[in-house]
mmCIF file of C-alpha atoms in Angstrom:
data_model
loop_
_atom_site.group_PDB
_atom_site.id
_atom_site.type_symbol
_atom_site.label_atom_id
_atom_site.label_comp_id
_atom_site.label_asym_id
_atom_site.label_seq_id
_atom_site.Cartn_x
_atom_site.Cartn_y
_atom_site.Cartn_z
ATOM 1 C CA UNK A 1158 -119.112 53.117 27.328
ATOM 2 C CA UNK A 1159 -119.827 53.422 23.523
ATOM 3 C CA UNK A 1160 -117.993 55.895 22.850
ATOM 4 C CA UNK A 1161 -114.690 54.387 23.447
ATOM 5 C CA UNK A 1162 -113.155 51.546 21.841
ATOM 6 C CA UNK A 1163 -114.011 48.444 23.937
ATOM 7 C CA UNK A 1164 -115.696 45.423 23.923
ATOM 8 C CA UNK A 1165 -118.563 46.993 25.342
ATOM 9 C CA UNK A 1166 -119.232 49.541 21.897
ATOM 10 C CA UNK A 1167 -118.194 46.362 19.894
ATOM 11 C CA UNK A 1168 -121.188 44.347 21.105
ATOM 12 C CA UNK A 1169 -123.591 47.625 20.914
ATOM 13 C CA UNK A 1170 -122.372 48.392 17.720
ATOM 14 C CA UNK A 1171 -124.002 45.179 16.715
ATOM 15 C CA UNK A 1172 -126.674 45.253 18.568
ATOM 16 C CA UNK A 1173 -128.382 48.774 18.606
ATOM 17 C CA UNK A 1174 -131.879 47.457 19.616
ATOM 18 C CA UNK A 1175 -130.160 46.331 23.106
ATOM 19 C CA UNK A 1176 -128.591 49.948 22.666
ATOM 20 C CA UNK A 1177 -131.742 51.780 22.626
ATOM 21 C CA UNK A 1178 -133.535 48.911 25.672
ATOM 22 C CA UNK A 1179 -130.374 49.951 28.190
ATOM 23 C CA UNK A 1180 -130.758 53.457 26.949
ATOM 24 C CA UNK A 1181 -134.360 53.739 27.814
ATOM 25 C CA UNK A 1182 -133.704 51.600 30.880
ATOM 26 C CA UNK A 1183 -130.977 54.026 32.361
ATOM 27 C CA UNK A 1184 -132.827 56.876 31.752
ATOM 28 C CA UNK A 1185 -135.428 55.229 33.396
ATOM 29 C CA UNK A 1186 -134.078 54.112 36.233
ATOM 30 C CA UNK A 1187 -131.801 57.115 36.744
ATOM 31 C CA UNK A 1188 -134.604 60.171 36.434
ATOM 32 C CA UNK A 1189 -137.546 58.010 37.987
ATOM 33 C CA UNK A 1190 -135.548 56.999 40.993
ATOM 34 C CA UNK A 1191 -133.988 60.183 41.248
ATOM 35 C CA UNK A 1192 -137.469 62.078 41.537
ATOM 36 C CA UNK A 1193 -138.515 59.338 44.149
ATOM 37 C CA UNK A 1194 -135.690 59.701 45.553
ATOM 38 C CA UNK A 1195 -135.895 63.529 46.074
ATOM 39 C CA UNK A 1196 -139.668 62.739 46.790
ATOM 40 C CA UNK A 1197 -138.670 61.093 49.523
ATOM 41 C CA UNK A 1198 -136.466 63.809 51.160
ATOM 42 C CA UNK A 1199 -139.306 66.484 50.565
ATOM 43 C CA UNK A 1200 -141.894 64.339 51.771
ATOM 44 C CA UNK A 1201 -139.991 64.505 54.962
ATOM 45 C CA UNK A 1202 -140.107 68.331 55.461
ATOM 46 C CA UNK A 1203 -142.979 69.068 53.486
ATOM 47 C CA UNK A 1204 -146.062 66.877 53.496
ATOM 48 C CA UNK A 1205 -148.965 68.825 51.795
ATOM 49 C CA UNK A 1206 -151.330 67.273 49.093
ATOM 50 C CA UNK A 1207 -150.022 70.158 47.093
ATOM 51 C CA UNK A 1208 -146.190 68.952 47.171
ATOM 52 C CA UNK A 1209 -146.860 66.486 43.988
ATOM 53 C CA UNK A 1210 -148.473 68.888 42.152
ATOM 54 C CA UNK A 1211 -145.899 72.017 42.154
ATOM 55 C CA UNK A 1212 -142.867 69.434 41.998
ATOM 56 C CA UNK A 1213 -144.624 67.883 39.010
ATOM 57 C CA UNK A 1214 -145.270 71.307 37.921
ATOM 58 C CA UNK A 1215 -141.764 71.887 37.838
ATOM 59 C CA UNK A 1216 -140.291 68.644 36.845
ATOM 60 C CA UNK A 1217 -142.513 69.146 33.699
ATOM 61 C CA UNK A 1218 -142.277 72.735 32.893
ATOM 62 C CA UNK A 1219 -138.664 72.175 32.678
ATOM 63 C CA UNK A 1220 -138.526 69.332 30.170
ATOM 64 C CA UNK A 1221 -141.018 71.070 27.664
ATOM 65 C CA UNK A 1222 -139.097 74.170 28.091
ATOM 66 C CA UNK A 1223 -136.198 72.236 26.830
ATOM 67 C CA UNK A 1224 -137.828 70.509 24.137
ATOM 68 C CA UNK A 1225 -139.895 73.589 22.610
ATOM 69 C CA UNK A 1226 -136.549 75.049 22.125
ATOM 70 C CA UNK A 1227 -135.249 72.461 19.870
ATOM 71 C CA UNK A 1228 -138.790 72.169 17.906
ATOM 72 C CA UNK A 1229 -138.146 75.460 17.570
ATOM 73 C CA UNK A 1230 -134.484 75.538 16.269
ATOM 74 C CA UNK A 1231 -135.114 72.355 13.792
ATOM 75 C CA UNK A 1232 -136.513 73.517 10.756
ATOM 76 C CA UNK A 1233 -139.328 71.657 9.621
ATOM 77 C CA UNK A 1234 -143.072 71.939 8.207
ATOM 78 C CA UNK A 1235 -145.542 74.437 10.006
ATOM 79 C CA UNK A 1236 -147.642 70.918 10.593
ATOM 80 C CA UNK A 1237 -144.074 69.742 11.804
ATOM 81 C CA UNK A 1238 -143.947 72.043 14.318
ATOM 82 C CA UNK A 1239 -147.702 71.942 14.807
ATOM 83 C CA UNK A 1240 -147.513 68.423 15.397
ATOM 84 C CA UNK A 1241 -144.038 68.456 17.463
ATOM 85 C CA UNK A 1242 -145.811 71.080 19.958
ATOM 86 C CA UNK A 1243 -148.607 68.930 20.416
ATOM 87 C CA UNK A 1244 -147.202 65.914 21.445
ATOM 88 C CA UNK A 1245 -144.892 68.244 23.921
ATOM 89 C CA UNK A 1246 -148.139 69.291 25.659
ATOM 90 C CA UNK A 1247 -149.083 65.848 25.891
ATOM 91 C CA UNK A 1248 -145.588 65.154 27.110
ATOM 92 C CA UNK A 1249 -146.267 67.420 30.296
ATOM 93 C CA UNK A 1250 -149.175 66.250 31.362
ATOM 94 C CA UNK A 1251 -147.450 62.412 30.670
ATOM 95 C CA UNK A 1252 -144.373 63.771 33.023
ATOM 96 C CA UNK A 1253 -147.130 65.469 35.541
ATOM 97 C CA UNK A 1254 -148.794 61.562 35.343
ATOM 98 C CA UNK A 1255 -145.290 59.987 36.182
ATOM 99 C CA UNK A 1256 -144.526 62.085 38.743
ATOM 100 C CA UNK A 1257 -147.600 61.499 40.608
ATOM 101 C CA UNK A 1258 -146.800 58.000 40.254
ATOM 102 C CA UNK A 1259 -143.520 58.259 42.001
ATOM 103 C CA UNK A 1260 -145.228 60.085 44.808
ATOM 104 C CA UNK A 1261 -148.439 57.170 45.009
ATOM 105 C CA UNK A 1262 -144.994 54.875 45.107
ATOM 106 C CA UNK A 1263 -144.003 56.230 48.541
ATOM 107 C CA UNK A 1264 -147.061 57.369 50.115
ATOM 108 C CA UNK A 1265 -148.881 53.595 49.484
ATOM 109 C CA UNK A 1266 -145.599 52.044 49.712
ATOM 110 C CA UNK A 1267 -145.994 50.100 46.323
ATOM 111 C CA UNK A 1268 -142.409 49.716 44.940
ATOM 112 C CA UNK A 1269 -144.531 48.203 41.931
ATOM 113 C CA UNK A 1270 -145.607 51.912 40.699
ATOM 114 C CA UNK A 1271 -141.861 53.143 41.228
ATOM 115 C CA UNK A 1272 -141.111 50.448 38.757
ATOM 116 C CA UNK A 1273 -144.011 50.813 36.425
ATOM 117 C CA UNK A 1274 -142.933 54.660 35.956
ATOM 118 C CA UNK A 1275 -139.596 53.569 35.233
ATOM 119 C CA UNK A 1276 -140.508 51.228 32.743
ATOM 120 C CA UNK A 1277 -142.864 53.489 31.134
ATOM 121 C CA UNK A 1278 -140.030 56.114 31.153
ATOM 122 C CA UNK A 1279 -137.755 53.905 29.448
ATOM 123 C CA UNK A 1280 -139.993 52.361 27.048
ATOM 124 C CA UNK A 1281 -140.603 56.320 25.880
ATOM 125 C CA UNK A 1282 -136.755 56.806 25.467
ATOM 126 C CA UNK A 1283 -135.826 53.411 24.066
ATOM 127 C CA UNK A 1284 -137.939 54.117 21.476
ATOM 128 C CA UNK A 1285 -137.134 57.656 20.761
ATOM 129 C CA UNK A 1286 -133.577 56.680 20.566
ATOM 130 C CA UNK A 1287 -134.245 53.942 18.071
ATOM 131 C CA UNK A 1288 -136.034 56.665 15.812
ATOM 132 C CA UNK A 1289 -133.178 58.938 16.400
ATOM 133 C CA UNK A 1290 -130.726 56.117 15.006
ATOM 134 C CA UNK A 1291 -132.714 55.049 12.312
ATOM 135 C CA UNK A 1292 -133.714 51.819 13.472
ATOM 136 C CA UNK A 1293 -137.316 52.189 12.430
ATOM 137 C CA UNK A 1294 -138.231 52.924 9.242
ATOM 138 C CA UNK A 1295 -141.054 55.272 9.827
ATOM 139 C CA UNK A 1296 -142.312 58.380 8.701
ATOM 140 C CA UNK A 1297 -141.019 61.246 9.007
ATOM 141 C CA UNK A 1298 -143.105 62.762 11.997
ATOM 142 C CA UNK A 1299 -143.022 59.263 13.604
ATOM 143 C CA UNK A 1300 -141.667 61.035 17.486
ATOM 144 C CA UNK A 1301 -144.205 63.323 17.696
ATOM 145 C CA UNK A 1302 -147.147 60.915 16.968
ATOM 146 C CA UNK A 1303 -145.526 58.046 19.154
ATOM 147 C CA UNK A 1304 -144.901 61.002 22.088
ATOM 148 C CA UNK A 1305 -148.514 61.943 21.738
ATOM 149 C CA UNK A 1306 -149.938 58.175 21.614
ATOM 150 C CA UNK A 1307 -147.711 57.277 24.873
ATOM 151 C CA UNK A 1308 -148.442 60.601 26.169
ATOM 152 C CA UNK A 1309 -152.116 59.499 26.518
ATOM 153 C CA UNK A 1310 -151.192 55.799 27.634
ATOM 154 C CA UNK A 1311 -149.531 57.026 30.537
ATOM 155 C CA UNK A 1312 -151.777 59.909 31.363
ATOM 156 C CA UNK A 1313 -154.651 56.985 31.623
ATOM 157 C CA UNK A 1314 -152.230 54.955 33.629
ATOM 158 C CA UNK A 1315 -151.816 57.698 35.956
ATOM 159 C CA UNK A 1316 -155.337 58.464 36.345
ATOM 160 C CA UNK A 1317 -156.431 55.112 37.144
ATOM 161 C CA UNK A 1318 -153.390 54.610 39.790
ATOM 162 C CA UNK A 1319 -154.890 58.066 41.335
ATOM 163 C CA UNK A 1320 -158.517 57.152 40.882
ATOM 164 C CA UNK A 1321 -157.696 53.834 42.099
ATOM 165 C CA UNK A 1322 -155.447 55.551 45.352
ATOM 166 C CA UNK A 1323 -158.866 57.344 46.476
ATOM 167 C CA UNK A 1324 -161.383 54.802 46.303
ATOM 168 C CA UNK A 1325 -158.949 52.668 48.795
ATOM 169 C CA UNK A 1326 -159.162 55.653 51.324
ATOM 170 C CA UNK A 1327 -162.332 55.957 51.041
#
């Protein structure tokens, strides 16, 4: 849609802050409700307490795979990469934290968490993308300190939906 001339790249061409929001939002909505969606299929077949864990395992093992491989083939400071590697750690166990989100979404039947992972998700992209068009002016290891800050904001977030999950059972 904004790559082609229309008046669709027109208005984001002059707007790139609403570029970066539906960005973040599509990703969002597209990878959260995906997983839940595929969460809900396995759930069907497969309903042990482990089932979270090893697809979160996976989900997340994947993305840092990914993005160690471009830390690793951009060419920056050893605190660059120091940095960048830390906040992709922290990125795993945010991804683990969404995912178990998803799953608290279907097994308590709150659509509220299915929507407070997808803003989460997009409120990590939408800002990433504005860093990666230049719409902040920032420092220059800006991504890997916001990924690490949000990292820990949704790990907590996870935690207390979990924490919060077993005390109603109980």
């Amino acid at each position: 849609m904004v790559l082609v001339e229309s008046p669709v790249k027109d208005f984001f061409s002059r707007h790139s802050l609403l570029l970066c929001a539906a960005v973040g939002i599509i990703q969002g909505l597209f990878e959260e409700g995906g997983y839940y969606l595929v969460f809900r299929i396995v759930l069907k077949c497969e309903k042990s307490k482990e089932t979270p864990i090893v697809f979160g395992l996976g989900r997340s093992s994947l993305h840092t795979i990914f993005d160690v491989g471009t830390i690793f083939a951009s060419h920056m400071s050893v605190f660059g990469y120091l940095i960048a590697v830390a906040g992709r750690i922290l990125s795993f166990g945010a991804m683990m934290g969404l995912t178990l989100i998803d799953y608290k979404s279907i097994t308590k039947k709150r659509a509220v968490y299915l929507a407070l992972s997808i803003v989460l998700h997009a409120i990590m992209n939408g800002v990433l993308y504005a860093n990666e068009l230049e719409l902040l002016n920032v420092n220059n290891h800006f991504e890997s300190m916001f990924i690490i800050g949000f990292s820990c904001v949704v790990i907590i977030i996870s935690v207390l939906i979990c924490e919060n999950s077993l005390s109603e059972e109980v």
